[in-house]
């Protein structure tokens, strides 16, 4: 009973001291090796203080078992109980690192490395580590000596003797000493090669930045030169052998494992380039070919091994180029794009556990700091540090980052890096994933001092710090711009005007002085409005910078804010509905059309935030538009007031559609860009067409009501033609129509005709009256006899004309005819009248086909504007809209009588029906569809960007870039956009040549 009672008491004590498997711990404590100290209370207290008491006890027993005889075992036990520093260090390491426990079991005398506790041991540098590695003359011995040094670093780390920054610096110093030792071993193995060359090893990445992890690739670049009198080619071959051997010494797996991989892929041309280059070759590459990210990587370049004088020459030669990189076009965008690419490449299954690369991770802090260094480091040499935390402190001291933001980011970075260290220390494996297993999370949390509920506390703190980083890393770049023009508290440091201008230029602003004036006007003062603006602007400035015209975005935002700033709901909408602020930023910086529409009635900004995710941007259905417009017409005092309201609705809905199009094309932080571009084109074309039809219907009702009361003397219908009838209108399209009437019973033909003509004349006038709303131009040139014929005809007149005089081009034009407003019955009868013309029985004859081909060829040669590039003209150019539409329409004219699916006014719908009927192959149909959608999107983009219609790409570089951004091309890729357009339309023209011309 006594034994059971004593066992129960021990079991309870073990639980209280943090053991998770008390039964196993009891058995270990009963082992003979621990007999002398088994009942010493100091032992349990010390084990309970470790990250994993079970692991620490297991490691201690293994270490004691590995002692070669009793004397050293007794020495270890005596020292363990008597010397608290050793006890804390040894058990701390054993409780945090299974890998170092394995090392001690293999090399049981290495515990002596933890005994010394002199001041000089607290912060060793490269020299101390070189002494620790001095006796290693082969790769295996080097690994053993490296682990012995690593033991002391880990001990100081887990005991809190060193902080995160000091630990990372010590690891970098140990890596430096190890590279030097490995190079010495390689040189000793090939003295003839070493005699031929000078070889410098440049540390990059975290090693170069003096902030290395426990297990990380050590990034290096090699620079080689011939010694005096040696042949350069032979010297470079010798240097390459030495460098490759040095890398193998560190990277290869032996009986003692490996140290870490040495990665030279940051060198010019990456793995495709030579391993070793001369200084002149490096310089030539960076001057001519290097990308932005390669200069960013050079921020951390530091000579660490080999010929240090040559290494210093390398750094001195390249440093001026590093600090000029911010002058590059699209510099900030390139850096941010690379960051986004990193995030996109994270496996979906890992992103929630990714500590380094995920949003809110370590890489966000590092990228933000490096971006600011590159922008401001040219003028301020105090920022030129390769160490993230040192650089962050310098940025705060110089006013480039707010002090509070810097302090929070510093705290988050230290926490996340410490997590990373502890995760890697356990198995000495390279990983940045937070473990999923609760046991591992418990050890990790305890290793960071979280003892009450380690797992819950760890996850809570991790998410909190990640959220801080995610919120701050973008604002970090923009918030000081506000401080530069604001009144700060005494002692606060601000960006200098020159530094603020540099930052804005780096962001892509053409006129930084004007941008600063806008920021000052928006954010200065002590009002609630200014306070909210100071909260919003850092984020908005980032979204503006993501566009092709940040200046316009900021200017437009100031205009909208000036107009609505006193309206209580405006800033509240932007502050409280995340979608509204981002949607507004996208719309204001995407071009001229949407901002112009918004400025005419700024209250339409409310559409940007309706519902979750900005669902207020969904285009409205025709029935809803008719209901709103016709109800307002019924309430209006006269036709002018009624049509003014109808045009106001049209302007508002055009803005809604444009915003929907822009947001769908750009995407947002929570919603990617619309993948189905054809569907987006259909939505936009349908929305603009429905809006035009509803406006015409309301105007018709207003004119009739004002002139004749409820009943016009003649039935009247408006027939949509062209892209209008096809539901494919663009933002700048005129409304192609035909007007048809039919006298009511008992009304003379002349009276009916005069009334119909008055209606058309008044509709056209009211829809073009100068006002704040865009005009709606009505084009009736597709009517019989064109401009020479009467503007309005009766149904009987149309029937007589088409029976006697109709030409084949008119039958083709009627393929797009669809009633859009007015008398529905009359519209239906008009369609019945023209169906035999546009879908002729047995199709077209050979003469008619030849005539259509002749007309098309003539149009191509005569109507293309002089000087226009036929490969880039969206309407009349090669493989453009005209090519695709005429090809589809020829199939409709020939086969519409037999294939009901072809009897549609919509181009894409007819093309799909032709494919389903096997009139065209699926591949050819896809080629034509792709070209038609792309050309339509280009036309829409040109209108959105320039504010006026156009059939070709803009010549202005910024406008061209904005078109590219709408089409999904990033900065610097307008050439790719034009090449892709030419390639797509060239393929379409090949199909047209076969399907239309019969080539």
CSV table of N, CA and C in Angstrom, one decimal, residues 661-767:
chain,number,residue,atom,x,y,z
A,661,UNK,N,-18.5,46.6,-64.1
A,661,UNK,CA,-17.6,46.1,-65.1
A,661,UNK,C,-16.1,46.3,-64.6
A,662,UNK,N,-15.8,47.5,-64.0
A,662,UNK,CA,-14.5,47.7,-63.5
A,662,UNK,C,-14.1,46.8,-62.4
A,663,UNK,N,-15.0,46.7,-61.4
A,663,UNK,CA,-14.7,45.8,-60.3
A,663,UNK,C,-14.6,44.4,-60.7
A,664,UNK,N,-15.5,44.0,-61.6
A,664,UNK,CA,-15.4,42.6,-62.1
A,664,UNK,C,-14.1,42.3,-62.9
A,665,UNK,N,-13.6,43.3,-63.6
A,665,UNK,CA,-12.4,43.2,-64.4
A,665,UNK,C,-11.1,43.3,-63.5
A,666,UNK,N,-11.1,44.2,-62.5
A,666,UNK,CA,-10.0,44.3,-61.7
A,666,UNK,C,-9.9,43.3,-60.6
A,667,UNK,N,-11.1,42.9,-60.1
A,667,UNK,CA,-11.2,42.0,-58.9
A,667,UNK,C,-10.9,42.9,-57.6
A,668,UNK,N,-11.2,42.3,-56.5
A,668,UNK,CA,-10.9,43.0,-55.2
A,668,UNK,C,-10.2,42.1,-54.3
A,669,UNK,N,-9.9,42.5,-53.1
A,669,UNK,CA,-9.1,41.7,-52.2
A,669,UNK,C,-9.9,40.5,-51.8
A,670,UNK,N,-11.2,40.5,-51.8
A,670,UNK,CA,-12.0,39.4,-51.4
A,670,UNK,C,-12.6,38.6,-52.6
A,671,UNK,N,-12.6,39.2,-53.7
A,671,UNK,CA,-13.3,38.6,-54.9
A,671,UNK,C,-12.4,38.7,-56.1
A,672,UNK,N,-11.9,37.6,-56.7
A,672,UNK,CA,-11.0,37.7,-57.8
A,672,UNK,C,-11.8,38.2,-59.0
A,673,UNK,N,-11.0,38.7,-60.0
A,673,UNK,CA,-11.5,39.2,-61.2
A,673,UNK,C,-12.4,38.1,-61.9
A,674,UNK,N,-13.4,38.5,-62.6
A,674,UNK,CA,-14.3,37.6,-63.3
A,674,UNK,C,-13.5,36.8,-64.3
A,675,UNK,N,-13.6,35.5,-64.1
A,675,UNK,CA,-12.8,34.5,-65.0
A,675,UNK,C,-13.5,34.4,-66.4
A,676,UNK,N,-14.8,34.4,-66.4
A,676,UNK,CA,-15.5,34.3,-67.7
A,676,UNK,C,-15.7,35.7,-68.3
A,677,UNK,N,-14.8,36.1,-69.2
A,677,UNK,CA,-14.9,37.4,-69.7
A,677,UNK,C,-16.1,37.5,-70.7
A,678,UNK,N,-16.4,36.4,-71.3
A,678,UNK,CA,-17.6,36.5,-72.2
A,678,UNK,C,-18.9,36.8,-71.4
A,679,UNK,N,-19.0,36.2,-70.3
A,679,UNK,CA,-20.2,36.4,-69.4
A,679,UNK,C,-20.2,37.9,-69.0
A,680,UNK,N,-19.0,38.5,-68.7
A,680,UNK,CA,-19.0,39.9,-68.3
A,680,UNK,C,-19.4,40.8,-69.4
A,681,UNK,N,-18.9,40.5,-70.6
A,681,UNK,CA,-19.3,41.2,-71.8
A,681,UNK,C,-20.8,41.2,-72.0
A,682,UNK,N,-21.4,40.0,-71.9
A,682,UNK,CA,-22.8,39.8,-72.1
A,682,UNK,C,-23.6,40.6,-71.0
A,683,UNK,N,-23.1,40.6,-69.8
A,683,UNK,CA,-23.8,41.3,-68.7
A,683,UNK,C,-23.8,42.8,-69.0
A,684,UNK,N,-22.6,43.3,-69.4
A,684,UNK,CA,-22.5,44.8,-69.7
A,684,UNK,C,-23.3,45.2,-70.9
A,685,UNK,N,-23.2,44.4,-72.0
A,685,UNK,CA,-23.9,44.7,-73.2
A,685,UNK,C,-25.4,44.6,-73.0
A,686,UNK,N,-25.9,43.6,-72.2
A,686,UNK,CA,-27.3,43.5,-71.9
A,686,UNK,C,-27.8,44.7,-71.0
A,687,UNK,N,-27.0,45.0,-70.1
A,687,UNK,CA,-27.4,46.1,-69.1
A,687,UNK,C,-27.5,47.4,-69.9
A,688,UNK,N,-26.5,47.8,-70.7
A,688,UNK,CA,-26.5,49.1,-71.4
A,688,UNK,C,-27.7,49.1,-72.4
A,689,UNK,N,-27.9,47.9,-73.1
A,689,UNK,CA,-29.0,47.8,-74.0
A,689,UNK,C,-30.4,48.0,-73.3
A,690,UNK,N,-30.6,47.3,-72.2
A,690,UNK,CA,-31.8,47.4,-71.5
A,690,UNK,C,-32.0,48.8,-71.0
A,691,UNK,N,-31.0,49.5,-70.5
A,691,UNK,CA,-31.1,50.8,-70.0
A,691,UNK,C,-31.4,51.8,-71.2
A,692,UNK,N,-30.8,51.6,-72.3
A,692,UNK,CA,-31.2,52.4,-73.5
A,692,UNK,C,-32.6,52.2,-73.9
A,693,UNK,N,-33.1,51.0,-73.9
A,693,UNK,CA,-34.5,50.7,-74.2
A,693,UNK,C,-35.4,51.3,-73.2
A,694,UNK,N,-35.1,51.2,-71.9
A,694,UNK,CA,-36.0,51.8,-70.9
A,694,UNK,C,-36.1,53.3,-71.0
A,695,UNK,N,-34.9,53.9,-71.4
A,695,UNK,CA,-34.9,55.4,-71.5
A,695,UNK,C,-35.8,55.8,-72.7
A,696,UNK,N,-35.6,55.0,-73.8
A,696,UNK,CA,-36.5,55.3,-75.0
A,696,UNK,C,-37.9,55.1,-74.7
A,697,UNK,N,-38.3,54.1,-74.0
A,697,UNK,CA,-39.7,53.8,-73.6
A,697,UNK,C,-40.2,55.0,-72.8
A,698,UNK,N,-39.5,55.4,-71.8
A,698,UNK,CA,-39.9,56.5,-70.9
A,698,UNK,C,-40.0,57.8,-71.7
A,699,UNK,N,-39.1,58.1,-72.6
A,699,UNK,CA,-39.1,59.3,-73.4
A,699,UNK,C,-40.3,59.3,-74.3
A,700,UNK,N,-40.6,58.1,-74.9
A,700,UNK,CA,-41.8,58.0,-75.8
A,700,UNK,C,-43.0,58.2,-75.0
A,701,UNK,N,-43.2,57.7,-73.9
A,701,UNK,CA,-44.4,57.9,-73.0
A,701,UNK,C,-44.5,59.4,-72.7
A,702,UNK,N,-43.4,60.0,-72.3
A,702,UNK,CA,-43.4,61.4,-71.9
A,702,UNK,C,-43.9,62.3,-73.1
A,703,UNK,N,-43.3,62.0,-74.3
A,703,UNK,CA,-43.7,62.9,-75.5
A,703,UNK,C,-45.1,62.7,-75.9
A,704,UNK,N,-45.6,61.4,-75.9
A,704,UNK,CA,-47.0,61.2,-76.2
A,704,UNK,C,-47.9,61.8,-75.2
A,705,UNK,N,-47.6,61.7,-74.0
A,705,UNK,CA,-48.5,62.2,-72.9
A,705,UNK,C,-48.6,63.7,-73.0
A,706,UNK,N,-47.4,64.4,-73.3
A,706,UNK,CA,-47.4,65.8,-73.4
A,706,UNK,C,-48.2,66.4,-74.6
A,707,UNK,N,-48.1,65.6,-75.7
A,707,UNK,CA,-48.7,66.1,-77.0
A,707,UNK,C,-50.1,65.6,-77.3
A,708,UNK,N,-50.4,64.4,-76.8
A,708,UNK,CA,-51.7,63.8,-77.2
A,708,UNK,C,-52.4,63.2,-76.0
A,709,UNK,N,-52.0,63.3,-74.8
A,709,UNK,CA,-52.7,62.7,-73.7
A,709,UNK,C,-52.3,61.2,-73.6
A,710,UNK,N,-53.3,60.4,-73.4
A,710,UNK,CA,-53.0,59.0,-73.3
A,710,UNK,C,-52.9,58.2,-74.6
A,711,UNK,N,-53.4,58.7,-75.7
A,711,UNK,CA,-53.4,57.9,-76.9
A,711,UNK,C,-52.9,58.7,-78.1
A,712,UNK,N,-51.9,58.2,-78.7
A,712,UNK,CA,-51.3,58.8,-80.0
A,712,UNK,C,-52.2,58.4,-81.1
A,713,UNK,N,-52.4,59.2,-82.1
A,713,UNK,CA,-53.3,58.9,-83.3
A,713,UNK,C,-52.8,57.6,-84.0
A,714,UNK,N,-51.6,57.2,-83.8
A,714,UNK,CA,-51.1,56.1,-84.5
A,714,UNK,C,-50.4,55.1,-83.6
A,715,UNK,N,-50.5,53.9,-83.8
A,715,UNK,CA,-49.7,53.0,-83.0
A,715,UNK,C,-48.2,53.2,-83.4
A,716,UNK,N,-47.3,53.1,-82.4
A,716,UNK,CA,-45.9,53.5,-82.7
A,716,UNK,C,-45.0,52.5,-82.0
A,717,UNK,N,-43.9,52.0,-82.7
A,717,UNK,CA,-43.0,51.1,-82.1
A,717,UNK,C,-41.6,51.5,-82.5
A,718,UNK,N,-40.6,51.3,-81.6
A,718,UNK,CA,-39.2,51.5,-81.8
A,718,UNK,C,-38.5,50.1,-81.9
A,719,UNK,N,-37.8,49.9,-83.1
A,719,UNK,CA,-37.2,48.7,-83.3
A,719,UNK,C,-35.7,48.9,-83.2
A,720,UNK,N,-35.1,48.1,-82.2
A,720,UNK,CA,-33.6,48.2,-82.1
A,720,UNK,C,-32.9,47.5,-83.2
A,721,UNK,N,-31.8,48.1,-83.6
A,721,UNK,CA,-31.0,47.6,-84.7
A,721,UNK,C,-29.5,47.5,-84.3
A,722,UNK,N,-28.8,46.8,-85.1
A,722,UNK,CA,-27.3,46.8,-84.8
A,722,UNK,C,-27.0,46.2,-83.5
A,723,UNK,N,-26.1,46.7,-82.8
A,723,UNK,CA,-25.7,46.2,-81.5
A,723,UNK,C,-26.8,46.5,-80.4
A,724,UNK,N,-27.6,47.4,-80.7
A,724,UNK,CA,-28.7,47.7,-79.8
A,724,UNK,C,-29.7,46.5,-79.8
A,725,UNK,N,-30.1,46.2,-81.0
A,725,UNK,CA,-31.0,45.0,-81.2
A,725,UNK,C,-30.4,43.7,-80.7
A,726,UNK,N,-29.1,43.6,-80.8
A,726,UNK,CA,-28.3,42.4,-80.4
A,726,UNK,C,-28.0,42.4,-78.9
A,727,UNK,N,-28.5,43.4,-78.2
A,727,UNK,CA,-28.2,43.4,-76.7
A,727,UNK,C,-26.7,43.5,-76.5
A,728,UNK,N,-26.0,44.2,-77.3
A,728,UNK,CA,-24.5,44.3,-77.3
A,728,UNK,C,-24.0,45.7,-77.3
A,729,UNK,N,-24.8,46.6,-76.8
A,729,UNK,CA,-24.3,48.0,-76.8
A,729,UNK,C,-23.1,48.2,-75.9
A,730,UNK,N,-22.2,49.1,-76.3
A,730,UNK,CA,-21.1,49.5,-75.5
A,730,UNK,C,-21.5,50.8,-74.9
A,731,UNK,N,-20.5,51.3,-74.0
A,731,UNK,CA,-20.8,52.6,-73.3
A,731,UNK,C,-21.0,53.8,-74.2
A,732,UNK,N,-20.2,53.7,-75.3
A,732,UNK,CA,-20.3,54.9,-76.2
A,732,UNK,C,-21.1,54.7,-77.5
A,733,UNK,N,-21.9,53.6,-77.5
A,733,UNK,CA,-22.7,53.3,-78.7
A,733,UNK,C,-23.9,54.2,-78.9
A,734,UNK,N,-24.2,54.6,-80.1
A,734,UNK,CA,-25.4,55.2,-80.5
A,734,UNK,C,-26.5,54.2,-80.4
A,735,UNK,N,-27.8,54.6,-80.4
A,735,UNK,CA,-28.9,53.7,-80.4
A,735,UNK,C,-29.4,53.6,-81.9
A,736,UNK,N,-29.0,52.5,-82.6
A,736,UNK,CA,-29.5,52.3,-83.9
A,736,UNK,C,-30.9,51.8,-83.9
A,737,UNK,N,-31.8,52.5,-84.6
A,737,UNK,CA,-33.2,52.1,-84.5
A,737,UNK,C,-33.9,52.3,-85.8
A,738,UNK,N,-35.1,51.7,-85.9
A,738,UNK,CA,-36.1,52.0,-87.0
A,738,UNK,C,-37.4,52.4,-86.2
A,739,UNK,N,-38.1,53.3,-86.8
A,739,UNK,CA,-39.4,53.7,-86.3
A,739,UNK,C,-40.5,53.3,-87.2
A,740,UNK,N,-41.5,52.6,-86.6
A,740,UNK,CA,-42.6,52.1,-87.4
A,740,UNK,C,-43.9,52.5,-86.7
A,741,UNK,N,-44.9,52.9,-87.6
A,741,UNK,CA,-46.2,53.2,-87.0
A,741,UNK,C,-47.3,52.6,-87.8
A,742,UNK,N,-48.5,52.7,-87.3
A,742,UNK,CA,-49.7,52.2,-88.0
A,742,UNK,C,-50.9,53.0,-87.5
A,743,UNK,N,-51.5,53.7,-88.5
A,743,UNK,CA,-52.6,54.6,-88.1
A,743,UNK,C,-53.7,53.8,-87.3
A,744,UNK,N,-54.3,54.5,-86.3
A,744,UNK,CA,-55.4,53.9,-85.6
A,744,UNK,C,-56.6,53.9,-86.5
A,745,UNK,N,-57.6,53.1,-86.2
A,745,UNK,CA,-58.8,53.1,-87.0
A,745,UNK,C,-59.5,54.4,-87.1
A,746,UNK,N,-59.7,54.9,-88.3
A,746,UNK,CA,-60.4,56.1,-88.6
A,746,UNK,C,-59.4,57.3,-88.6
A,747,UNK,N,-58.2,57.2,-88.4
A,747,UNK,CA,-57.2,58.3,-88.5
A,747,UNK,C,-56.6,58.3,-89.9
A,748,UNK,N,-56.6,59.5,-90.5
A,748,UNK,CA,-56.0,59.6,-91.9
A,748,UNK,C,-54.5,59.3,-91.8
A,749,UNK,N,-54.0,58.8,-92.9
A,749,UNK,CA,-52.6,58.4,-93.0
A,749,UNK,C,-51.7,59.6,-92.8
A,750,UNK,N,-52.1,60.7,-93.3
A,750,UNK,CA,-51.3,61.9,-93.2
A,750,UNK,C,-51.2,62.4,-91.8
A,751,UNK,N,-52.3,62.4,-91.1
A,751,UNK,CA,-52.3,62.8,-89.7
A,751,UNK,C,-51.5,61.9,-88.8
A,752,UNK,N,-51.6,60.6,-89.1
A,752,UNK,CA,-50.9,59.6,-88.4
A,752,UNK,C,-49.4,59.8,-88.6
A,753,UNK,N,-49.0,60.0,-89.9
A,753,UNK,CA,-47.6,60.2,-90.2
A,753,UNK,C,-47.0,61.4,-89.6
A,754,UNK,N,-47.8,62.5,-89.6
A,754,UNK,CA,-47.3,63.7,-88.9
A,754,UNK,C,-47.1,63.5,-87.4
A,755,UNK,N,-48.0,62.8,-86.8
A,755,UNK,CA,-47.9,62.6,-85.4
A,755,UNK,C,-46.6,61.8,-85.1
A,756,UNK,N,-46.4,60.7,-85.9
A,756,UNK,CA,-45.3,59.8,-85.7
A,756,UNK,C,-44.0,60.6,-85.8
A,757,UNK,N,-43.9,61.5,-86.9
A,757,UNK,CA,-42.7,62.2,-87.1
A,757,UNK,C,-42.5,63.2,-86.0
A,758,UNK,N,-43.5,63.8,-85.4
A,758,UNK,CA,-43.4,64.8,-84.3
A,758,UNK,C,-42.8,64.0,-83.1
A,759,UNK,N,-43.3,62.8,-82.9
A,759,UNK,CA,-42.9,62.0,-81.7
A,759,UNK,C,-41.4,61.8,-81.9
A,760,UNK,N,-40.9,61.4,-83.1
A,760,UNK,CA,-39.5,61.1,-83.3
A,760,UNK,C,-38.6,62.3,-83.1
A,761,UNK,N,-39.1,63.4,-83.7
A,761,UNK,CA,-38.4,64.7,-83.6
A,761,UNK,C,-38.2,65.1,-82.2
A,762,UNK,N,-39.3,65.0,-81.4
A,762,UNK,CA,-39.3,65.5,-80.0
A,762,UNK,C,-38.4,64.5,-79.1
A,763,UNK,N,-38.5,63.2,-79.4
A,763,UNK,CA,-37.7,62.3,-78.6
A,763,UNK,C,-36.2,62.6,-78.9
A,764,UNK,N,-35.8,62.8,-80.1
A,764,UNK,CA,-34.4,63.1,-80.4
A,764,UNK,C,-34.0,64.4,-79.7
A,765,UNK,N,-34.8,65.4,-79.8
A,765,UNK,CA,-34.4,66.6,-79.2
A,765,UNK,C,-34.3,66.5,-77.7
A,766,UNK,N,-35.2,65.9,-77.0
A,766,UNK,CA,-35.2,65.9,-75.6
A,766,UNK,C,-34.0,65.0,-75.1
A,767,UNK,N,-33.7,64.0,-75.8
A,767,UNK,CA,-32.6,63.1,-75.4
A,767,UNK,C,-31.2,63.7,-75.7
